[in-house]
Coordinates of C-alpha atoms in Angstrom, one line a residue:
M824 CA 8.2 -35.6 60.8
S825 CA 8.8 -34.6 57.1
E826 CA 6.1 -33.0 55.0
T827 CA 4.3 -35.2 52.6
V828 CA 3.8 -34.3 48.9
G829 CA 0.1 -33.9 49.6
Q830 CA 0.7 -31.6 52.5
A831 CA 3.1 -29.5 50.4
T832 CA 0.6 -29.2 47.7
Q833 CA -2.1 -28.1 50.1
R834 CA 0.4 -25.6 51.6
D835 CA 1.2 -24.2 48.1
A836 CA -2.5 -24.0 47.2
G837 CA -3.2 -22.2 50.5
A838 CA -0.5 -19.7 49.7
L839 CA -1.8 -19.1 46.2
N840 CA -5.4 -18.6 47.5
A841 CA -4.1 -16.2 50.1
L842 CA -2.3 -14.3 47.3
L843 CA -5.3 -14.2 45.1
A844 CA -7.5 -13.0 47.9
K845 CA -5.6 -9.8 47.9
M846 CA -6.8 -9.0 44.4
P847 CA -9.0 -5.9 44.7
A848 CA -12.6 -6.3 43.8
V849 CA -13.8 -5.0 40.4
E850 CA -16.3 -2.7 42.2
R851 CA -13.5 -1.1 44.3
V852 CA -11.3 -0.6 41.3
I853 CA -14.0 1.0 39.1
A854 CA -15.1 3.3 42.0
S855 CA -11.5 4.5 42.6
P856 CA -10.8 8.2 41.8
L857 CA -7.8 6.9 39.8
A858 CA -10.1 5.1 37.5
Q859 CA -12.2 8.1 36.5
P860 CA -9.8 9.5 33.9
L861 CA -9.9 6.1 32.1
I862 CA -13.7 6.1 32.3
A863 CA -13.8 9.6 30.9
Q864 CA -11.6 8.5 27.9
Y865 CA -12.8 5.0 27.1
G866 CA -16.2 4.7 28.8
R867 CA -17.3 2.6 31.8
T868 CA -18.0 -0.5 29.7
Q869 CA -14.6 -0.8 28.2
V870 CA -12.8 0.0 31.5
L871 CA -14.8 -2.7 33.3
D872 CA -13.9 -5.3 30.5
A873 CA -10.2 -4.2 30.7
I874 CA -10.1 -4.5 34.5
R875 CA -11.5 -8.0 34.4
A876 CA -9.1 -9.0 31.6
T877 CA -6.1 -7.7 33.5
Q878 CA -7.2 -9.5 36.6
D879 CA -7.7 -12.8 34.7
T880 CA -4.2 -12.4 33.3
W881 CA -2.7 -11.9 36.7
R882 CA -4.5 -14.9 38.1
R883 CA -3.2 -17.1 35.4
D884 CA 0.3 -15.8 36.0
A885 CA 0.0 -16.4 39.7
Q886 CA -1.2 -19.9 39.2
A887 CA 1.7 -20.6 36.8
G888 CA 4.1 -19.1 39.4
A889 CA 5.1 -16.3 37.0
F890 CA 3.6 -13.4 38.8
V891 CA 6.1 -10.7 39.7
R892 CA 5.6 -8.1 42.4
A893 CA 6.0 -4.6 40.9
P894 CA 8.9 -2.5 42.3
G895 CA 7.6 0.2 44.7
H896 CA 4.4 -1.6 45.5
S897 CA 4.0 -3.3 48.9
E898 CA 0.9 -5.2 47.9
P899 CA 1.3 -7.8 45.0
F900 CA -2.0 -6.7 43.5
A901 CA -1.8 -2.9 44.3
L902 CA -4.8 -1.0 42.9
E903 CA -2.6 1.6 41.4
R904 CA -0.6 -1.0 39.5
L905 CA -3.8 -2.7 38.4
L906 CA -5.2 0.5 36.9
E907 CA -1.8 1.2 35.3
A908 CA -1.9 -2.2 33.5
T909 CA -5.6 -1.6 32.7
G910 CA -4.7 1.7 31.1
Q911 CA -2.0 0.1 29.0
R912 CA -4.4 -2.6 27.9
L913 CA -7.0 0.0 26.8
A914 CA -4.4 2.1 25.0
E915 CA -3.2 -0.9 23.0
R916 CA -6.8 -1.9 22.2
A917 CA -7.6 1.6 21.0
R918 CA -4.5 2.0 18.9
S919 CA -5.3 2.0 15.2
R920 CA -4.1 -1.1 13.3
L921 CA -3.4 1.0 10.3
R922 CA -0.4 2.9 11.4
P923 CA 2.0 5.4 9.7
V924 CA 5.5 3.9 9.1
F925 CA 8.8 5.1 7.7
N926 CA 9.3 3.5 4.3
L927 CA 13.1 3.1 4.1
T928 CA 12.9 0.0 1.8
G929 CA 14.0 1.9 -1.2
T930 CA 10.8 1.1 -3.0
V931 CA 8.8 4.3 -3.6
L932 CA 5.5 2.8 -4.7
H933 CA 5.5 -0.1 -2.2
T934 CA 2.3 -2.1 -2.5
N935 CA 2.4 -3.4 1.1
L936 CA 3.0 0.2 2.4
G937 CA 0.1 1.9 0.5
R938 CA 1.7 2.8 -2.8
A939 CA 1.4 6.5 -3.8
L940 CA 1.3 9.2 -1.1
L941 CA -1.2 11.9 -1.8
P942 CA -0.3 15.5 -2.2
E943 CA -1.7 18.1 0.2
E944 CA -4.4 19.2 -2.2
A945 CA -5.9 15.7 -2.3
V946 CA -5.7 15.4 1.5
K947 CA -7.7 18.6 2.0
A948 CA -10.3 17.5 -0.5
V949 CA -10.7 14.1 1.2
V950 CA -11.2 15.8 4.6
Q951 CA -13.9 18.1 3.1
A952 CA -15.6 15.1 1.6
L953 CA -15.5 13.3 4.9
T954 CA -17.1 16.1 6.9
Q955 CA -19.6 17.7 4.5
P956 CA -22.3 16.5 2.1
A957 CA -21.3 16.6 -1.5
N958 CA -22.8 16.4 -5.0
L959 CA -21.6 12.8 -5.5
E960 CA -24.5 11.8 -7.8
F961 CA -26.4 15.1 -7.9
D962 CA -26.4 17.4 -11.0
L963 CA -26.4 20.9 -9.5
E964 CA -27.5 22.4 -12.8
S965 CA -30.6 20.3 -13.4
G966 CA -31.4 19.4 -9.8
K967 CA -31.6 15.8 -10.8
R968 CA -29.6 12.6 -10.1
G969 CA -26.2 12.7 -11.8
D970 CA -23.4 10.3 -12.7
R971 CA -20.4 10.2 -10.3
D972 CA -18.1 9.7 -13.2
D973 CA -19.1 13.1 -14.5
L974 CA -17.1 14.7 -11.7
I975 CA -13.8 13.7 -13.3
D976 CA -14.7 12.4 -16.8
G977 CA -13.9 15.7 -18.5
L978 CA -10.6 16.1 -16.7
I979 CA -9.4 12.6 -17.5
C980 CA -10.4 13.0 -21.2
E981 CA -8.5 16.4 -21.3
L982 CA -5.3 14.8 -20.0
T983 CA -5.5 11.6 -22.0
G984 CA -7.1 12.6 -25.3
A985 CA -9.8 9.9 -24.9
E986 CA -13.5 10.4 -25.7
A987 CA -14.8 9.1 -22.4
A988 CA -13.7 7.6 -19.1
T989 CA -14.9 5.7 -16.1
V990 CA -13.4 4.8 -12.7
V991 CA -13.5 1.6 -10.6
N992 CA -11.7 0.5 -7.4
N993 CA -8.4 -0.7 -9.0
N994 CA -6.8 -1.7 -12.2
A995 CA -7.6 -5.4 -11.8
A996 CA -11.3 -4.4 -11.5
A997 CA -10.9 -2.3 -14.6
V998 CA -9.7 -5.2 -16.6
L999 CA -12.3 -7.5 -15.2
L1000 CA -15.1 -5.1 -16.0
L1001 CA -13.9 -4.4 -19.5
L1002 CA -13.7 -8.1 -20.3
S1003 CA -17.0 -8.9 -18.7
A1004 CA -18.8 -6.1 -20.6
L1005 CA -17.2 -6.8 -24.0
A1006 CA -16.0 -10.4 -24.2
T1007 CA -18.2 -12.8 -22.2
R1008 CA -18.4 -16.1 -24.0
K1009 CA -16.1 -14.8 -26.7
E1010 CA -12.4 -14.9 -27.4
V1011 CA -9.7 -12.4 -26.5
V1012 CA -6.5 -12.5 -28.4
V1013 CA -3.3 -12.0 -26.3
S1014 CA 0.4 -12.6 -27.0
R1015 CA 1.8 -15.4 -24.9
G1016 CA 4.7 -13.0 -23.9
E1017 CA 2.2 -10.6 -22.3
L1018 CA 0.3 -13.0 -20.0
V1019 CA 1.6 -11.3 -16.9
E1020 CA 1.2 -12.1 -13.3
I1021 CA 1.5 -9.2 -10.8
G1022 CA 1.5 -9.0 -7.0
G1023 CA -1.3 -10.9 -5.2
A1024 CA -1.4 -13.6 -7.9
F1025 CA -3.3 -11.4 -10.3
R1026 CA -2.9 -13.2 -13.6
I1027 CA -4.4 -12.2 -17.0
P1028 CA -5.6 -15.7 -17.8
D1029 CA -7.4 -15.9 -14.4
I1030 CA -9.1 -12.6 -14.9
M1031 CA -10.3 -13.6 -18.3
S1032 CA -11.7 -16.8 -16.9
R1033 CA -13.6 -14.9 -14.1
A1034 CA -14.9 -12.5 -16.8
G1035 CA -16.3 -15.4 -18.8
A1036 CA -14.0 -14.7 -21.7
R1037 CA -11.9 -17.3 -23.5
L1038 CA -8.2 -16.6 -23.8
R1039 CA -6.7 -17.1 -27.3
E1040 CA -2.9 -17.3 -26.8
I1041 CA -0.7 -16.5 -29.8
G1042 CA 3.0 -16.4 -30.6
T1043 CA 5.6 -17.6 -28.2
T1044 CA 7.0 -16.3 -25.0
N1045 CA 9.7 -14.2 -26.7
R1046 CA 8.3 -13.6 -30.2
T1047 CA 4.9 -12.7 -31.6
H1048 CA 4.2 -11.4 -35.1
L1049 CA 1.3 -9.5 -36.6
K1050 CA 0.4 -12.6 -38.7
D1051 CA -0.2 -14.4 -35.4
Y1052 CA -2.9 -12.0 -34.5
E1053 CA -4.4 -12.1 -37.9
A1054 CA -4.5 -15.9 -37.9
A1055 CA -6.3 -16.0 -34.6
I1056 CA -9.2 -13.7 -35.6
N1057 CA -12.5 -15.5 -36.2
A1058 CA -16.2 -15.1 -35.8
R1059 CA -15.9 -15.6 -32.0
T1060 CA -13.2 -12.9 -31.5
A1061 CA -14.4 -10.1 -29.2
L1062 CA -11.2 -7.9 -29.1
L1063 CA -7.5 -7.9 -29.4
M1064 CA -5.6 -7.1 -26.2
K1065 CA -2.1 -5.9 -25.3
V1066 CA -0.7 -6.0 -21.8
H1067 CA 2.2 -3.7 -20.9
C1068 CA 4.9 -5.8 -19.2
S1069 CA 5.8 -3.3 -16.6
N1070 CA 7.1 -5.7 -13.9
Y1071 CA 9.5 -7.8 -16.0
A1072 CA 11.5 -7.6 -19.2
I1073 CA 12.3 -10.2 -21.9
S1074 CA 15.5 -9.5 -23.7
G1075 CA 17.5 -11.1 -26.5
F1076 CA 15.9 -12.7 -29.5
T1077 CA 12.5 -11.0 -29.1
K1078 CA 9.7 -9.6 -31.3
S1079 CA 6.4 -8.0 -30.3
V1080 CA 3.8 -6.2 -32.3
E1081 CA 3.5 -2.5 -31.5
L1082 CA 0.1 -0.9 -31.1
D1083 CA 0.3 1.3 -34.2
E1084 CA 0.7 -2.0 -36.2
L1085 CA -2.1 -3.8 -34.4
A1086 CA -4.7 -1.1 -34.5
P1087 CA -5.1 -1.1 -38.3
L1088 CA -5.6 -4.9 -38.3
A1089 CA -8.2 -4.6 -35.6
R1090 CA -10.1 -1.8 -37.5
Q1091 CA -9.9 -3.9 -40.7
H1092 CA -11.9 -6.7 -38.8
G1093 CA -14.2 -4.3 -36.9
L1094 CA -12.6 -5.2 -33.5
P1095 CA -11.6 -3.0 -30.6
V1096 CA -8.0 -3.0 -29.3
A1097 CA -7.7 -2.9 -25.5
V1098 CA -4.4 -2.0 -23.7
D1099 CA -3.7 -2.7 -20.1
L1100 CA -1.0 -0.2 -19.2
G1101 CA -1.0 -1.3 -15.5
S1102 CA 1.0 1.5 -13.8
G1103 CA 0.0 4.0 -16.4
T1104 CA 1.6 7.5 -16.5
L1105 CA 0.1 10.7 -17.9
V1106 CA 3.5 12.4 -18.6
D1107 CA 6.8 11.5 -20.2
L1108 CA 9.0 10.5 -17.3
A1109 CA 12.1 10.8 -19.4
Q1110 CA 12.1 14.6 -19.0
W1111 CA 13.1 14.0 -15.4
A1112 CA 15.8 11.4 -16.3
L1113 CA 13.5 8.6 -15.3
P1114 CA 13.0 5.5 -17.4
A1115 CA 10.5 6.1 -20.2
E1116 CA 7.1 4.5 -19.8
P1117 CA 4.3 4.7 -22.4
T1118 CA 1.8 7.4 -21.5
V1119 CA -1.9 7.0 -21.7
R1120 CA -2.3 9.8 -24.3
A1121 CA 0.4 8.2 -26.5
T1122 CA -1.4 4.9 -26.2
V1123 CA -4.8 6.4 -27.2
E1124 CA -3.2 8.3 -30.1
A1125 CA -1.5 5.1 -31.3
G1126 CA -4.9 3.5 -31.9
A1127 CA -6.1 1.9 -28.6
D1128 CA -9.9 1.8 -28.3
L1129 CA -9.7 1.2 -24.6
V1130 CA -6.9 1.7 -22.0
T1131 CA -6.8 0.6 -18.4
F1132 CA -4.4 1.9 -15.7
S1133 CA -3.9 2.4 -12.0
G1134 CA -4.5 5.5 -10.0
D1135 CA -2.1 4.9 -7.2
K1136 CA 1.1 4.0 -9.1
L1137 CA 2.9 6.4 -11.4
L1138 CA -0.2 8.7 -11.6
G1139 CA 0.4 9.4 -7.9
G1140 CA -3.2 9.4 -6.7
P1141 CA -5.5 7.2 -4.7
Q1142 CA -6.2 3.5 -5.3
A1143 CA -8.4 3.4 -8.4
G1144 CA -8.6 1.7 -11.8
L1145 CA -9.3 4.0 -14.8
I1146 CA -10.7 3.0 -18.1
V1147 CA -10.5 5.5 -21.0
G1148 CA -11.4 5.2 -24.7
R1149 CA -14.1 5.3 -27.3
K1150 CA -17.4 6.8 -26.1
E1151 CA -19.6 4.0 -27.2
L1152 CA -17.4 1.3 -25.6
I1153 CA -17.2 3.2 -22.3
A1154 CA -21.0 3.6 -22.3
K1155 CA -21.4 -0.2 -22.7
I1156 CA -18.9 -0.9 -19.9
K1157 CA -20.8 1.5 -17.6
K1158 CA -24.1 -0.2 -18.2
H1159 CA -22.7 -3.6 -17.1
P1160 CA -24.0 -4.8 -13.6
L1161 CA -20.4 -5.2 -12.4
K1162 CA -19.8 -1.4 -12.7
R1163 CA -22.0 -0.7 -9.6
A1164 CA -20.2 -3.4 -7.6
L1165 CA -16.8 -2.0 -8.6
R1166 CA -17.5 1.7 -8.5
V1167 CA -15.5 4.0 -6.3
G1168 CA -16.8 6.1 -3.4
K1169 CA -16.7 9.8 -2.7
L1170 CA -13.3 9.7 -1.0
T1171 CA -11.6 8.2 -4.0
L1172 CA -13.1 10.8 -6.3
A1173 CA -12.4 13.6 -3.9
A1174 CA -8.7 12.6 -3.9
L1175 CA -8.4 11.8 -7.6
E1176 CA -9.7 15.1 -8.9
P1177 CA -7.0 17.4 -7.3
V1178 CA -4.3 15.0 -8.3
L1179 CA -5.4 15.1 -11.9
R1180 CA -5.6 18.9 -11.8
L1181 CA -1.9 19.0 -10.9
Y1182 CA -1.2 17.6 -14.3
Q1183 CA -2.8 20.7 -15.9
A1184 CA 0.3 22.7 -14.7
P1185 CA 3.1 20.3 -15.7
E1186 CA 5.8 22.9 -14.9
F1187 CA 4.9 22.5 -11.1
L1188 CA 4.4 18.7 -11.2
Q1189 CA 7.8 17.7 -9.9
E1190 CA 7.4 19.9 -6.8
R1191 CA 3.7 19.3 -6.1
L1192 CA 3.1 15.6 -6.9
T1193 CA 4.5 13.6 -4.0
T1194 CA 5.3 10.5 -6.0
L1195 CA 7.2 12.4 -8.7
R1196 CA 9.1 14.4 -6.0
L1197 CA 10.3 11.3 -4.3
L1198 CA 11.3 9.6 -7.6
T1199 CA 13.4 12.6 -8.7
R1200 CA 15.2 13.4 -5.4
P1201 CA 18.9 13.6 -6.1
A1202 CA 21.2 11.1 -4.4
A1203 CA 23.2 13.9 -2.8
Q1204 CA 20.2 15.0 -0.8
M1205 CA 19.8 11.5 0.7
H1206 CA 23.5 11.4 1.4
E1207 CA 23.4 14.6 3.4
T1208 CA 20.5 13.2 5.4
A1209 CA 22.4 10.0 6.0
E1210 CA 25.4 11.9 7.3
R1211 CA 23.3 13.7 9.8
V1212 CA 21.4 10.6 11.0
L1213 CA 24.5 8.3 11.2
P1214 CA 25.9 9.4 14.6
V1215 CA 22.4 9.2 16.2
L1216 CA 21.7 5.7 14.9
Q1217 CA 25.2 4.5 15.9
R1218 CA 24.7 5.7 19.5
A1219 CA 21.4 4.0 19.6
L1220 CA 22.9 0.7 18.4
E1221 CA 26.1 1.1 20.6
E1222 CA 28.8 -1.4 19.7
A1223 CA 26.6 -4.3 18.6
Y1224 CA 26.4 -2.9 15.1
A1225 CA 28.6 -0.9 12.8
V1226 CA 26.7 1.8 10.8
S1227 CA 27.9 3.4 7.6
V1228 CA 26.7 5.7 4.9
E1229 CA 26.6 4.0 1.5
P1230 CA 25.3 4.5 -2.0
M1231 CA 22.4 2.3 -3.0
F1232 CA 19.7 2.0 -5.7
S1233 CA 16.0 2.7 -5.1
Q1234 CA 13.2 1.4 -7.4
I1235 CA 9.9 2.8 -8.5
G1236 CA 8.0 -0.4 -7.5
S1237 CA 4.5 -1.8 -7.7
G1238 CA 5.1 -3.2 -11.1
A1239 CA 6.1 0.2 -12.5
L1240 CA 9.6 -1.0 -13.6
P1241 CA 11.3 -4.3 -13.2
V1242 CA 14.8 -3.1 -12.2
D1243 CA 16.5 -0.8 -9.7
V1244 CA 17.1 2.5 -11.5
L1245 CA 17.3 5.4 -9.0
P1246 CA 20.7 6.2 -7.5
S1247 CA 20.2 6.8 -3.8
S1248 CA 22.0 6.8 -0.5
G1249 CA 21.2 5.5 3.0
L1250 CA 22.4 3.8 6.2
V1251 CA 23.8 0.3 6.4
A1252 CA 24.0 -1.6 9.7
R1253 CA 26.2 -4.7 10.0
H1254 CA 26.5 -6.9 13.1
S1255 CA 29.8 -6.3 14.9
G1256 CA 30.0 -9.6 16.8
K1257 CA 31.3 -13.0 15.7
G1258 CA 28.7 -15.3 14.3
G1259 CA 25.0 -15.0 14.6
S1260 CA 24.8 -12.2 12.1
G1261 CA 21.5 -13.3 10.6
R1262 CA 19.8 -13.5 14.0
A1263 CA 21.3 -10.1 15.0
L1264 CA 20.0 -8.4 11.9
L1265 CA 16.5 -9.9 12.3
K1266 CA 16.6 -8.7 15.9
L1267 CA 17.5 -5.2 14.7
E1268 CA 14.8 -5.2 12.0
R1269 CA 12.2 -6.3 14.6
A1270 CA 13.3 -3.5 17.0
L1271 CA 13.0 -0.9 14.3
R1272 CA 9.5 -2.2 13.5
G1273 CA 8.7 -1.8 17.2
L1274 CA 9.3 1.9 17.4
P1275 CA 6.3 4.3 17.9
R1276 CA 6.4 4.9 14.2
P1277 CA 7.7 1.7 12.8
V1278 CA 10.8 1.8 10.5
I1279 CA 10.7 -0.6 7.6
G1280 CA 14.1 -1.4 5.9
R1281 CA 15.4 -4.4 4.1
I1282 CA 18.1 -7.0 4.8
V1283 CA 20.3 -7.6 1.8
D1284 CA 23.9 -9.1 1.6
D1285 CA 24.2 -9.7 5.3
A1286 CA 23.3 -6.1 6.2
L1287 CA 20.2 -4.0 7.2
R1288 CA 19.8 -1.2 4.7
L1289 CA 17.8 1.9 5.3
D1290 CA 17.3 3.8 2.0
L1291 CA 16.5 7.4 2.8
R1292 CA 14.8 8.3 -0.5
C1293 CA 11.4 8.4 1.1
L1294 CA 12.5 10.2 4.3
E1295 CA 11.7 13.8 3.4
P1296 CA 13.1 16.8 5.3
A1297 CA 9.8 17.4 7.1
D1298 CA 10.0 13.9 8.7
E1299 CA 13.7 13.8 9.6
A1300 CA 13.4 15.2 13.1
A1301 CA 10.6 12.8 14.1
F1302 CA 12.7 9.9 12.7
V1303 CA 15.8 10.9 14.6
A1304 CA 14.0 11.6 17.9
Q1305 CA 12.6 8.1 18.2
L1306 CA 15.9 6.3 17.6
A1307 CA 16.7 6.8 21.3
E1308 CA 13.8 4.4 22.0
L1309 CA 15.4 1.5 20.2
R1310 CA 15.4 -1.6 22.4
L1311 CA 17.6 -4.4 21.3

């Protein structure tokens, strides 16, 4: 007599129950000598949770008919295999979500990859601040409470020529604090051509709105004259503001008002001039054949009463927003309630001070400041690296991709400059097969991101490009060694 559907279902359920009955009990697993190293590393609580989670996953797989017996194990739910899977689960759970990567995008100051890399001096200072008490807000001379800005105020003023300075957690915060302290319920005059938007949808009009200031736009997108500023000034005007357009350029029939023209007009009306430099540099980059950017000192000397700029862009330090300028204006800004909400902690100050001190010896800056070293690497150096890495990468990719060494252009990034300007060299991988090139490149890009230390490149013009500007000699061996682990 043939088997009915119901009988077959009962038989399958019985087989499944028989299979699941072989799952070792949690008590037996946790008591196993093989579990003790995991307990010593992760603690009994985590190990118990991971064992139960692994068993739950296996039960669901078995019920779905997807459970696979592991090679070399006679039992489907061997205790050894269960602990091996538990260990993998624990290791994955314990792995930091903030991981080091190889930045081969060609963008040196990459916002999504952490922007500026700190020099060794800053790293040591941060470690010390992490492990030892420090005089963050304690005046060692008087024995009384101090001001954390005093730790670096003098150094910043020395390097910029400003009378005073304060530090908050990024440049957007610096602009917000400045406007909140000086322009709430008042007007701020800005050229329409300088109403920038940077990454993360940071827009000057939005920041003004949040600060309670009223934006007074003047001029047109491409042309603004001094008379436009003068016509906009009234009894409600709090300050005149210029914004450095560091992440785009307007060319052609253009006109803008330079700071040395604007400052006398502001003084004539008793108004301060604030300049948002954004990426802000402390040195003239042209001396290293890099595109010139206005320095903070030059901006102060040209008549700016307040200047805001970032710490983790061209300055090459930690994430921070710096405000420098006239003493009485900085004092007013520091008294605003937002200052406490936006202030930086000891780690930022610990990292920022040694970075600033590097600028006191400008003759060593190119060698010692990581950001400047990366920006000024000669293309020939990256070409030599690419030639050494080429055969290793080609072996790892086998015949699926053709790899070549090609010239390319890097960029400074993070709103520092709007165009590619740095001649570089790197590796270019193209799909060797017919059709499906886009999918093949995405597959390769995903495989590179899956390496122990993920590799981040960019797909451009139907090829995956790995710009080697940010692969320094000290990291080359580690990069090459893991290429053998590529799984396509």
